[in-house]
Tab-separated table of C-alpha atoms in Angstrom:
chain	number	residue	atom	x	y	z
A	1	MET	CA	-24.667	176.073	-95.370
A	2	SER	CA	-26.341	178.309	-92.478
A	3	LEU	CA	-26.012	181.377	-94.682
A	4	GLU	CA	-27.763	179.726	-97.668
A	5	TYR	CA	-30.404	178.679	-95.580
A	6	ILE	CA	-31.133	182.266	-94.303
A	7	HIS	CA	-30.730	183.750	-97.415
A	8	LYS	CA	-33.306	181.486	-98.963
A	9	ARG	CA	-35.516	182.817	-96.399
A	10	LYS	CA	-34.633	186.489	-97.426
A	11	ILE	CA	-32.777	187.223	-94.196
A	12	LEU	CA	-29.531	189.390	-94.502
A	13	HIS	CA	-27.412	188.659	-91.487
A	14	ARG	CA	-25.491	191.867	-91.566
A	15	ASP	CA	-23.085	191.118	-88.742
A	16	LEU	CA	-21.637	188.020	-90.050
A	17	LYS	CA	-18.139	187.400	-88.416
A	18	SER	CA	-16.168	184.673	-86.703
A	19	GLN	CA	-17.263	185.480	-83.106
A	20	ASN	CA	-20.998	184.741	-84.515
A	21	ILE	CA	-20.273	181.346	-85.627
A	22	PHE	CA	-20.765	178.488	-82.936
A	23	LEU	CA	-19.527	174.854	-82.894
A	24	THR	CA	-21.690	172.462	-81.005
A	25	ARG	CA	-20.701	169.553	-78.907
A	26	ASN	CA	-21.277	167.273	-81.960
A	27	ASN	CA	-19.387	169.714	-84.104
A	28	THR	CA	-22.146	171.055	-85.948
A	29	LEU	CA	-21.834	174.521	-87.025
A	30	LYS	CA	-24.724	177.315	-85.944
A	31	LEU	CA	-24.756	180.687	-86.927
A	32	GLY	CA	-25.967	183.137	-84.122
A	33	ASP	CA	-26.514	186.900	-83.442
A	34	PHE	CA	-29.368	187.951	-85.528
A	35	GLY	CA	-29.611	191.342	-83.392
A	36	ILE	CA	-29.105	193.533	-86.641
A	37	SER	CA	-30.619	191.191	-89.179
A	38	LYS	CA	-33.005	192.301	-91.819
A	39	VAL	CA	-35.557	190.185	-93.688
A	40	LEU	CA	-36.206	191.690	-97.184
A	41	GLU	CA	-39.428	191.492	-98.756
A	42	ASN	CA	-37.972	190.233	-101.944
A	43	THR	CA	-34.830	188.591	-102.961
A	44	ASN	CA	-34.217	191.589	-105.225
A	45	ASP	CA	-34.614	194.049	-102.339
A	46	LEU	CA	-31.561	196.125	-100.976
A	47	ALA	CA	-30.940	197.302	-97.427
A	48	PHE	CA	-29.370	200.698	-96.659
A	49	SER	CA	-28.217	200.935	-93.257
A	50	VAL	CA	-24.417	200.734	-92.491
A	51	LEU	CA	-24.147	197.974	-89.810
A	52	GLY	CA	-22.024	195.229	-88.816
A	53	THR	CA	-18.448	194.947	-87.499
A	54	PRO	CA	-15.840	197.094	-89.810
A	55	TYR	CA	-13.460	194.292	-90.488
A	56	TYR	CA	-16.159	192.187	-92.223
A	57	MET	CA	-17.991	195.142	-93.919
A	58	SER	CA	-18.370	194.769	-97.774
A	59	PRO	CA	-17.124	197.709	-99.884
A	60	GLU	CA	-20.728	198.668	-100.810
A	61	VAL	CA	-21.467	198.968	-97.062
A	62	CYS	CA	-18.406	200.969	-96.490
A	63	GLN	CA	-19.588	203.222	-99.381
A	64	ARG	CA	-23.117	203.827	-98.024
A	65	GLU	CA	-24.340	202.202	-100.852
A	66	PRO	CA	-27.565	199.766	-101.046
A	67	TYR	CA	-26.968	195.979	-100.681
A	68	ASN	CA	-27.977	192.924	-100.559
A	69	TYR	CA	-27.121	189.006	-99.812
A	70	THR	CA	-23.830	189.395	-101.398
A	71	SER	CA	-22.906	191.575	-98.525
A	72	ASP	CA	-22.992	188.615	-96.412
A	73	VAL	CA	-20.904	186.571	-98.710
A	74	TRP	CA	-17.944	189.457	-98.469
A	75	SER	CA	-18.204	188.881	-94.746
A	76	LEU	CA	-18.167	185.197	-95.298
A	77	GLY	CA	-14.740	185.567	-97.312
A	78	CYS	CA	-13.438	187.546	-94.538
A	79	ILE	CA	-13.997	184.890	-92.236
A	80	LEU	CA	-12.403	182.094	-94.416
A	81	TYR	CA	-9.557	184.396	-95.287
A	82	GLU	CA	-9.031	184.969	-91.283
A	83	LEU	CA	-9.228	181.250	-90.887
A	84	LEU	CA	-6.591	180.320	-93.868
A	85	VAL	CA	-4.329	183.428	-93.191
A	86	GLY	CA	-4.422	184.184	-89.227
A	87	GLN	CA	-5.667	187.663	-89.604
A	88	PRO	CA	-8.642	189.812	-91.746
A	89	PRO	CA	-7.959	190.740	-95.282
A	90	PHE	CA	-7.890	194.314	-94.295
A	91	SER	CA	-6.673	195.751	-90.864
A	92	THR	CA	-5.501	198.835	-89.417
A	93	THR	CA	-5.993	200.696	-86.031
A	94	SER	CA	-7.871	203.510	-87.946
A	95	LEU	CA	-11.586	203.043	-88.989
A	96	PHE	CA	-11.024	205.762	-91.594
A	97	GLN	CA	-7.970	203.893	-92.978
A	98	LEU	CA	-9.821	200.414	-92.643
A	99	ILE	CA	-12.674	201.705	-94.848
A	100	LYS	CA	-10.223	203.050	-97.307
A	101	LYS	CA	-8.446	199.688	-97.649
A	102	ILE	CA	-11.810	197.701	-97.949
A	103	ARG	CA	-12.860	200.190	-100.751
A	104	TYR	CA	-9.626	200.599	-102.796
A	105	GLU	CA	-6.914	198.341	-101.871
A	106	CYS	CA	-6.084	194.953	-103.191
A	107	ILE	CA	-5.910	192.027	-100.771
A	108	GLN	CA	-2.529	190.406	-100.244
A	109	TRP	CA	-2.303	187.056	-100.881
A	110	PRO	CA	0.221	184.940	-98.862
A	111	ALA	CA	2.227	182.568	-100.629
A	112	HIS	CA	0.947	179.398	-98.783
A	113	LEU	CA	-2.415	179.829	-99.891
A	114	SER	CA	-3.377	176.989	-102.660
A	115	PRO	CA	-4.525	178.146	-105.844
A	116	GLY	CA	-7.947	176.756	-105.230
A	117	ALA	CA	-8.282	178.603	-101.731
A	118	ARG	CA	-7.142	181.760	-103.725
A	119	SER	CA	-9.671	181.589	-106.415
A	120	LEU	CA	-12.523	180.902	-104.006
A	121	LEU	CA	-11.262	183.792	-101.792
A	122	SER	CA	-11.027	186.004	-104.948
A	123	GLY	CA	-14.776	185.095	-105.765
A	124	LEU	CA	-15.880	185.946	-102.233
A	125	LEU	CA	-14.034	188.966	-101.834
A	126	GLU	CA	-14.671	190.710	-105.136
A	127	LYS	CA	-15.158	194.201	-104.640
A	128	ASP	CA	-17.819	194.554	-107.261
A	129	SER	CA	-20.879	192.776	-105.601
A	130	ARG	CA	-22.289	191.918	-109.048
A	131	ARG	CA	-19.301	189.758	-109.754
A	132	ARG	CA	-19.074	188.193	-106.208
A	133	LEU	CA	-19.257	184.400	-105.981
A	134	SER	CA	-22.631	183.340	-104.394
A	135	TRP	CA	-25.429	181.028	-104.409
A	136	PRO	CA	-25.862	178.538	-106.232
A	137	ASP	CA	-22.251	178.785	-107.564
A	138	LEU	CA	-20.650	179.252	-104.037
A	139	PRO	CA	-20.871	175.407	-102.762
A	140	ASN	CA	-19.955	173.912	-106.283
A	141	HIS	CA	-16.592	175.973	-106.156
A	142	PRO	CA	-13.884	173.371	-107.032
A	143	TRP	CA	-12.044	173.869	-103.749
A	144	LEU	CA	-15.073	173.215	-101.669
A	145	CYS	CA	-16.554	170.373	-103.902
A	146	HIS	CA	-14.595	167.745	-101.667
A	147	LEU	CA	-15.505	169.506	-98.263
A	148	VAL	CA	-19.264	169.925	-98.825
A	149	ARG	CA	-21.520	166.995	-98.198
A	150	PRO	CA	-24.217	166.841	-100.757
A	151	ASP	CA	-26.916	165.681	-98.226
A	152	LEU	CA	-26.273	169.091	-96.272
A	153	LEU	CA	-26.840	171.168	-99.451
A	154	LEU	CA	-30.682	172.406	-99.542
A	155	PRO	CA	-33.246	171.488	-102.206
């Protein structure tokens, strides 16, 4: 729920990736590396800079379009996909090809993914940022309901 926490405080991370998520000794997840984060004046404001790690960039960032918190949600989807599948949803050795894949190609869904996990990932990795799963619906997704402790949700 770190991402929800920073978004409620109008902070856009802009470099969310597995390498920026840390696990403490008592198994608490911590979000780190806010070096290129941006504080938005309002929750409706947009960012414009093309920043971040390419494998985790949202389609709107790749297209050099204005973006908001839903871009971080896309990155969260990339991380979850990577955790469940073992590789990012899009990969290639060419930056140009990677951007093309993120913008235009459909995600390949491995057969081992449960329908619930695929449903969540489809919502997070929705190419249209206006239709992307986000707060407050994200933690209420059926696949997550049994995983999220209610006492950890923000008021």
